[in-house]
Coordinates of C-alpha atoms in Angstrom, one line a residue:
M1 CA -0.3 -0.2 -0.1
A2 CA 1.2 3.3 -1.2
S3 CA 1.9 5.9 1.6
T4 CA 0.0 8.4 1.5
M5 CA -0.1 12.1 3.4
E6 CA -2.3 14.8 4.2
T7 CA -1.6 18.3 5.9
V8 CA -3.9 19.4 8.7
A9 CA -2.0 22.1 10.9
T10 CA -2.3 26.0 11.0
C11 CA -1.0 26.9 13.9
T12 CA 2.0 25.9 16.3
T13 CA 4.5 27.2 18.9
V14 CA 7.8 26.2 19.5
K15 CA 9.2 26.5 23.4
E16 CA 11.7 25.1 25.7
D17 CA 11.4 22.8 28.8
R18 CA 13.2 25.2 30.9
K19 CA 12.3 24.7 34.5
T20 CA 13.4 20.7 34.1
Y21 CA 16.2 21.0 31.7
A22 CA 18.9 23.4 30.4
E23 CA 18.4 26.1 27.4
L24 CA 19.8 25.1 24.2
P25 CA 23.3 26.0 24.0
P26 CA 24.3 29.9 22.5
G27 CA 24.0 29.9 18.6
T28 CA 22.2 26.4 18.3
K29 CA 18.6 27.6 18.5
G30 CA 17.9 29.4 15.2
Y31 CA 19.7 26.5 13.3
L32 CA 17.0 23.8 15.4
Q33 CA 14.0 26.1 15.0
E34 CA 14.4 26.4 11.5
K35 CA 14.3 22.6 11.1
I36 CA 11.8 22.4 13.6
E37 CA 9.8 25.3 11.6
Y38 CA 9.9 23.7 8.2
A39 CA 9.1 20.2 9.8
L40 CA 5.7 21.5 10.7
K41 CA 5.0 22.1 7.0
A42 CA 5.6 19.0 6.1
P43 CA 2.9 16.2 5.4
D44 CA 1.4 15.4 8.6
I45 CA 0.0 11.8 8.2
V46 CA 1.0 8.6 6.6
N47 CA -1.0 5.3 6.8
I48 CA 1.5 3.0 8.2
K49 CA 1.2 -1.0 7.5
L50 CA 2.0 -2.8 10.8
P51 CA 4.1 -6.4 10.7
D52 CA 0.7 -7.9 11.9
G53 CA -1.1 -6.8 9.3
S54 CA -2.9 -3.8 11.0
H55 CA -2.7 -0.4 10.3
T56 CA -1.9 2.6 11.8
I57 CA -0.8 6.4 11.1
S58 CA 2.8 8.0 11.8
M59 CA 3.4 11.9 11.5
L60 CA 6.2 12.6 9.5
K61 CA 7.4 15.8 11.1
Q62 CA 10.2 14.1 12.9
I63 CA 11.8 12.2 10.0
V64 CA 11.4 15.8 7.9
M65 CA 13.6 17.0 10.7
T66 CA 15.8 14.5 10.7
A67 CA 16.3 14.0 7.1
A68 CA 17.0 17.7 7.1
I69 CA 19.6 17.8 9.7
R70 CA 21.0 13.9 8.0
I71 CA 21.5 15.9 5.0
D72 CA 23.8 18.5 6.4
E73 CA 25.6 15.6 8.2
T74 CA 26.4 13.9 4.8
L75 CA 27.3 17.0 2.9
H76 CA 30.3 17.9 5.5
D77 CA 31.1 14.6 6.2
F78 CA 29.5 14.1 9.4
R79 CA 32.0 16.7 10.6
W80 CA 28.9 18.9 11.8
Q81 CA 27.7 20.4 15.2
Y82 CA 24.5 18.6 14.8
K83 CA 24.0 14.8 14.7
S84 CA 20.2 13.6 14.2
E85 CA 19.1 10.2 15.9
V86 CA 22.4 8.8 16.9
S87 CA 22.0 5.2 18.0
F88 CA 23.2 4.3 21.6
D89 CA 23.9 1.3 22.9
M90 CA 22.5 1.4 26.6
W91 CA 24.3 -2.0 27.9
P92 CA 27.3 -0.2 29.1
D93 CA 25.2 1.9 31.7
F94 CA 22.6 -0.8 32.6
T95 CA 25.9 -3.1 33.5
S96 CA 28.1 -0.8 35.1
R97 CA 24.7 0.1 37.3
G98 CA 24.8 3.5 36.0
T99 CA 28.5 4.4 36.1
E100 CA 29.4 3.6 32.7
A101 CA 28.2 6.1 29.8
P102 CA 26.0 4.7 27.0
I103 CA 28.1 4.2 23.5
P104 CA 27.2 5.5 20.2
F105 CA 27.0 2.7 17.6
L106 CA 29.6 3.6 15.0
S107 CA 29.8 2.9 11.4
T108 CA 31.2 -0.4 9.7
A109 CA 34.0 1.6 8.0
T110 CA 37.2 0.4 9.7
E111 CA 39.5 2.1 7.7
D112 CA 38.8 5.0 9.6
G113 CA 39.6 3.8 13.2
S114 CA 38.7 6.4 15.9
G115 CA 37.3 8.8 13.6
R116 CA 34.4 7.0 12.4
R117 CA 31.2 8.5 11.8
H118 CA 27.7 7.1 14.3
S119 CA 26.2 4.2 12.3
L120 CA 22.9 5.3 10.2
N121 CA 21.2 1.6 10.4
P122 CA 18.7 2.3 13.1
F123 CA 19.0 -1.4 13.9
P124 CA 22.9 -1.6 14.2
K125 CA 24.9 -4.8 15.0
G126 CA 25.3 -5.6 18.2
F127 CA 22.3 -3.8 19.8
R128 CA 20.3 -5.9 22.1
P129 CA 16.3 -5.3 22.2
G130 CA 15.3 -2.9 24.6
L131 CA 18.9 -1.4 25.4
L132 CA 19.0 0.7 22.2
R133 CA 17.9 4.3 22.6
R134 CA 17.8 7.3 19.6
P135 CA 17.6 10.8 20.7
D136 CA 16.6 13.3 18.3
V137 CA 19.7 15.2 18.0
I138 CA 23.1 15.5 19.7
V139 CA 24.9 18.9 19.6
V140 CA 28.8 18.4 20.1
R141 CA 31.3 20.3 21.5
N142 CA 33.8 19.7 18.3
S143 CA 32.5 19.6 15.0
A144 CA 35.7 18.3 13.7
D145 CA 35.4 15.3 15.6
R146 CA 32.8 12.8 14.8
W147 CA 32.3 11.0 18.0
S148 CA 29.1 12.2 19.4
G149 CA 29.0 10.5 22.8
R150 CA 30.3 11.2 26.4
S151 CA 31.7 7.9 26.8
R152 CA 35.7 7.7 27.1
I153 CA 35.9 4.5 24.6
D154 CA 34.3 3.3 21.9
H155 CA 33.0 -0.6 21.1
Y156 CA 36.2 -0.9 19.3
G157 CA 38.7 0.0 22.1
N158 CA 39.5 3.3 20.6
A159 CA 39.8 6.2 23.3
H160 CA 37.8 9.6 23.0
V161 CA 37.3 12.9 24.7
D162 CA 33.5 13.9 25.5
N163 CA 32.3 15.6 22.7
S164 CA 28.6 15.4 23.8
L165 CA 27.5 19.2 24.4
R166 CA 23.6 18.5 24.4
L167 CA 21.3 16.0 23.8
V168 CA 18.0 17.5 22.6
E169 CA 14.4 16.0 22.3
V170 CA 12.1 17.5 20.2
K171 CA 8.5 16.7 21.0
F172 CA 5.7 17.5 18.3
P173 CA 2.4 17.5 19.0
G174 CA 1.2 14.2 19.9
D175 CA 4.3 13.2 21.3
A176 CA 5.0 11.3 24.2
W177 CA 7.6 10.1 26.1
G178 CA 8.1 6.5 25.7
S179 CA 8.2 3.8 28.3
G180 CA 12.0 4.5 30.0
Q181 CA 12.9 6.9 27.1
E182 CA 13.4 10.1 29.2
R183 CA 15.8 8.2 32.1
A184 CA 17.5 6.8 29.2
Y185 CA 18.0 10.0 27.3
Q186 CA 19.1 11.6 30.8
K187 CA 21.5 8.6 31.3
I188 CA 23.2 9.4 27.5
S189 CA 23.7 13.6 28.1
G190 CA 25.4 13.2 31.4
A191 CA 26.2 11.6 34.6
P192 CA 23.5 11.2 37.6
G193 CA 23.0 15.2 38.5
E194 CA 24.3 16.2 35.0
Y195 CA 21.2 16.0 32.8
K196 CA 19.8 19.4 33.8
Y197 CA 22.5 21.1 32.1
R198 CA 23.4 18.8 29.5
M199 CA 19.8 18.1 27.7
T200 CA 17.3 20.2 26.5
V201 CA 13.8 19.0 26.0
I202 CA 11.7 21.6 22.8
D203 CA 8.1 21.0 23.0
V204 CA 6.6 21.8 19.7
S205 CA 2.4 23.1 21.0
D206 CA -0.2 22.6 18.4
C207 CA -2.0 25.6 19.8
N208 CA -5.0 25.1 17.8
G209 CA -5.4 21.7 18.2
D210 CA -5.2 20.8 14.5
L211 CA -3.2 17.8 14.6
E212 CA -4.7 16.0 17.6
K213 CA -8.4 16.4 15.9
A214 CA -6.9 15.0 12.5
R215 CA -4.9 12.0 14.3
Q216 CA -8.4 10.9 16.0
Q217 CA -10.3 11.2 12.9
T218 CA -7.9 9.5 10.9
L219 CA -7.7 6.5 13.3
A220 CA -11.5 6.4 13.5
I221 CA -12.3 5.4 10.2
S222 CA -10.7 2.2 8.5
P223 CA -7.5 1.8 6.4
D224 CA -9.1 1.5 3.7
E225 CA -11.3 4.5 3.9
R226 CA -8.2 6.6 5.0
Q227 CA -6.4 5.6 2.2
A228 CA -9.2 6.5 -0.2
E229 CA -9.4 9.9 1.6
L230 CA -6.2 10.5 1.9
R231 CA -6.0 9.9 -2.0
Y232 CA -8.7 11.7 -3.0
K233 CA -7.5 15.1 -0.9
R234 CA -4.1 14.2 -3.1
R235 CA -5.9 14.7 -6.3
E236 CA -7.0 17.9 -5.1
R237 CA -3.6 19.4 -4.2
Q238 CA 0.0 17.7 -4.9
L239 CA 1.8 18.3 -1.6
R240 CA 5.0 19.6 -1.1
A241 CA 7.1 19.6 2.3
P242 CA 9.8 22.3 2.7
I243 CA 13.2 21.3 3.8
R244 CA 16.3 23.2 4.3
T245 CA 19.8 22.7 4.6
I246 CA 22.1 25.7 5.5
E247 CA 20.9 27.2 2.2
P248 CA 17.5 27.4 1.4
I249 CA 16.1 24.8 -1.3
P250 CA 14.3 26.8 -3.9
E251 CA 12.3 23.4 -4.8
P252 CA 10.6 21.7 -1.3
A253 CA 10.9 18.5 -0.6
W254 CA 8.4 16.0 -2.2
Y255 CA 7.2 12.8 -1.1
E256 CA 5.8 10.0 -3.1
A257 CA 5.7 6.2 -2.6
W258 CA 8.1 3.6 -4.5
I259 CA 7.2 0.6 -4.9
R260 CA 3.9 -2.5 -5.0
T261 CA 4.6 -5.4 -3.6
A262 CA 4.1 -8.4 -5.6
E263 CA 1.2 -9.5 -3.4
E264 CA -0.4 -6.1 -3.8
A265 CA 0.2 -5.9 -7.8
G266 CA -1.4 -9.3 -7.9
E267 CA 1.5 -11.0 -9.8
A268 CA 5.4 -10.6 -9.3
T269 CA 5.6 -7.7 -11.4
V270 CA 6.7 -4.1 -9.9
A271 CA 4.0 -2.0 -11.7
A272 CA 4.7 1.2 -13.6
V273 CA 2.7 2.9 -10.7
W274 CA 3.6 4.7 -7.5
D275 CA 0.3 5.0 -6.0
A276 CA -2.3 2.4 -4.8
V277 CA -5.0 3.5 -7.2
N278 CA -3.0 2.5 -10.5
T279 CA -2.9 6.1 -11.9
G280 CA 0.8 5.6 -12.9
A281 CA 3.1 8.7 -13.0
H282 CA 0.0 11.0 -12.2
Y283 CA 1.3 11.6 -9.2
L284 CA 5.0 11.8 -9.4
S285 CA 6.6 15.1 -9.4
T286 CA 8.0 16.8 -12.1
E287 CA 11.2 16.4 -10.7
M288 CA 10.9 12.6 -9.8
E289 CA 9.5 11.8 -13.0
A290 CA 12.4 13.6 -15.1
W291 CA 14.8 11.9 -12.7
L292 CA 13.6 8.6 -13.1
Q293 CA 13.7 9.0 -17.2
Q294 CA 17.3 9.6 -16.4
H295 CA 18.5 7.3 -14.1
A296 CA 16.2 4.5 -13.8
S297 CA 14.1 4.5 -16.9
W298 CA 12.7 0.8 -16.1
A299 CA 10.9 1.6 -13.5
L300 CA 8.1 3.4 -15.2
T301 CA 7.1 0.0 -17.1
T302 CA 5.6 -2.9 -15.9
G303 CA 8.1 -5.8 -15.6
K304 CA 10.2 -8.1 -13.8
W305 CA 13.8 -8.5 -13.2
V306 CA 14.9 -11.6 -14.3
A307 CA 18.2 -13.1 -14.0
D308 CA 20.3 -14.5 -16.6
K309 CA 23.2 -16.9 -15.2
A310 CA 25.1 -17.3 -18.6
T311 CA 25.8 -13.5 -18.6
A312 CA 25.8 -12.6 -15.1
T313 CA 23.2 -10.2 -15.6
W314 CA 20.0 -9.1 -14.3
Q315 CA 17.5 -8.2 -16.9
W316 CA 14.4 -5.8 -16.4
V317 CA 11.5 -7.7 -19.0
D318 CA 8.6 -5.6 -19.5
E319 CA 5.1 -7.5 -19.9
S320 CA 5.5 -8.5 -23.5
G321 CA 9.0 -10.1 -22.5
R322 CA 11.2 -7.1 -24.4
E323 CA 14.5 -6.6 -22.4
I324 CA 14.1 -2.9 -21.0
F325 CA 17.6 -2.4 -18.6
R326 CA 20.2 -4.3 -17.9
Y327 CA 22.6 -4.5 -14.8
T328 CA 25.9 -6.7 -14.5
T329 CA 26.1 -8.5 -11.4
A330 CA 29.3 -6.9 -11.1
Q331 CA 27.6 -3.5 -11.6
L332 CA 25.0 -4.4 -8.5
K333 CA 28.0 -5.5 -6.3
A334 CA 29.8 -2.6 -6.8
G335 CA 26.6 -0.3 -5.7
W336 CA 25.8 -2.0 -3.2
D337 CA 29.3 -2.3 -1.5
A338 CA 28.6 1.8 -2.0
I339 CA 25.5 1.7 -0.1
V340 CA 26.7 -0.4 2.8
R341 CA 29.4 1.7 3.3
T342 CA 27.2 4.5 3.1
T343 CA 24.4 4.1 5.0
D344 CA 25.5 1.0 7.1
M345 CA 22.8 -1.0 5.2
T346 CA 22.6 -4.6 6.5
W347 CA 20.7 -7.1 4.1
E348 CA 18.3 -8.3 7.1
L349 CA 17.4 -4.5 7.0
M350 CA 16.8 -4.6 3.5
K351 CA 14.6 -7.0 3.3
Q352 CA 12.6 -5.9 6.0
I353 CA 11.8 -2.4 4.3
N354 CA 8.5 -2.2 3.2
W355 CA 9.1 -1.0 -0.3
S356 CA 5.6 -0.7 -1.0
Q357 CA 5.9 2.6 2.1
I358 CA 8.7 4.8 0.3
G359 CA 8.9 8.7 0.1
T360 CA 11.4 10.4 -1.5
S361 CA 13.1 13.9 -2.1
I362 CA 15.9 15.0 -4.2
I363 CA 18.1 17.8 -2.8
K364 CA 21.0 19.0 -3.5
G365 CA 22.3 15.7 -5.0
L366 CA 21.0 13.6 -2.5
V367 CA 18.2 11.6 -1.9
F368 CA 16.4 11.5 0.9
V369 CA 14.5 8.2 1.4
A370 CA 11.8 7.7 4.4
A371 CA 11.3 3.8 4.6
V372 CA 9.1 1.9 6.7
V373 CA 10.8 -1.1 8.9
A374 CA 8.6 -3.0 11.0
G375 CA 6.0 -0.1 11.5
T376 CA 8.5 2.7 12.2
V377 CA 9.6 4.9 9.6
I378 CA 13.6 5.4 8.9
V379 CA 15.6 8.3 7.1
I380 CA 18.3 6.9 4.6
V381 CA 20.2 9.5 2.5
L382 CA 22.5 8.4 -0.7
A383 CA 23.8 10.3 -3.8
E384 CA 21.5 10.3 -6.7
T385 CA 23.9 7.8 -8.4
L386 CA 23.3 5.0 -5.7
I387 CA 19.7 5.6 -5.7
A388 CA 19.0 3.9 -9.0
V389 CA 20.9 0.6 -7.7
L390 CA 19.1 0.9 -4.4
L391 CA 15.5 0.7 -6.2
A392 CA 16.5 -2.3 -8.6
I393 CA 17.9 -4.4 -5.8
A394 CA 14.5 -3.1 -3.7
A395 CA 12.7 -4.3 -6.8
I396 CA 13.9 -7.5 -6.7
V397 CA 13.8 -8.2 -2.8
A398 CA 10.1 -7.4 -2.7
T399 CA 8.9 -9.3 -5.8
A400 CA 11.1 -12.2 -6.9
A401 CA 11.1 -15.4 -5.5
T402 CA 12.6 -16.6 -1.9
E403 CA 15.5 -18.6 -4.4
T404 CA 16.0 -15.6 -6.5
V405 CA 16.5 -13.2 -3.5
A406 CA 18.9 -15.6 -2.0
A407 CA 21.1 -15.6 -5.1
L408 CA 21.1 -11.9 -5.4
A409 CA 22.2 -12.3 -1.9
I410 CA 25.3 -14.3 -2.2
A411 CA 25.8 -11.9 -5.8
L412 CA 26.4 -9.3 -3.7
G413 CA 28.7 -11.0 -1.1
A414 CA 26.2 -10.9 1.3
T415 CA 26.3 -13.7 4.1
A416 CA 24.4 -16.5 4.1
A417 CA 23.3 -15.7 7.8
A418 CA 22.2 -12.4 6.6
A419 CA 20.5 -13.7 3.5

């Protein structure tokens, strides 16, 4: 089922919880407030299909803010004062009964040694269920240092200095503290007693109640009715959500669905439609359609990927059996290796992504992808050149038979366990 969004909010205010926690560090409020204000203009509601087959809704504002900061990080090689959604390992704190600081999970790029950036995989290798936390933003002391924690050592034994200036949690309308979340963030931000001046909570108030009203109204109807209503409103206006980096972006970000699975398409093909109502490229933004025509024109035709062992190629074949495009196995592997280096993607995560619920935005040569994994929306940022490969691999994973997907995993060098 394709993602659909609706804009509802018209009035909001932004304020800091100054009684319990610290004010933002000098010089940082403007940057963060800009991200929040632009996130508030994002589509508010997306219909999410959960692993058990049920449906719920998610508010995309948090994702827009994360993406805006993540793009800045990427453009600056992660030597940036603001780190979005760093995954922290709470195990050291748990086993030491609070004497050891939580440790940021780092990228798999071993060649970077102690200079590794934080992992971009929302479920990094080695995490323990219930002991993984991802605060919204970490403001660091030294932007030239990629380290984002206060722990003096990482998982690999490399020494670090405390580089965490402030943990910032943003609560958009409707957000509430999850079980144990606030206490965990206090531990990430500082030693016992320190969090009051090393942690900031920003409350974004819904002054007219529009967001809460929309949430309740949307939850009150069935998933099918919800989809139909949102599609109807989308016909009336194609939505754009502004995102900024350091410089204003002329064209605001665009969210549009990607792939329908074989189950939804009714056959083992990836249909040339980017909307659940089978209306084709009609709902594609001009920018995305032009990009697809240039980099992945096969995606605008109905067909499927076929493996040709004799030529070591993967071919996109349309409904008439005509070959439209091909990748060599070597090309896919090179692209996959680059994706792994860039995003810390794993084959297991790749298989868990619901490729029928994807949103994309092209910003300054980077593509921001919002993907649904186990009912949770995650952010992936890639260079345009890698998105076409990701799209091809995603199409194979989403629609091909199990043995074909396993063969692709082997060809890409994924481990047998991961495949």
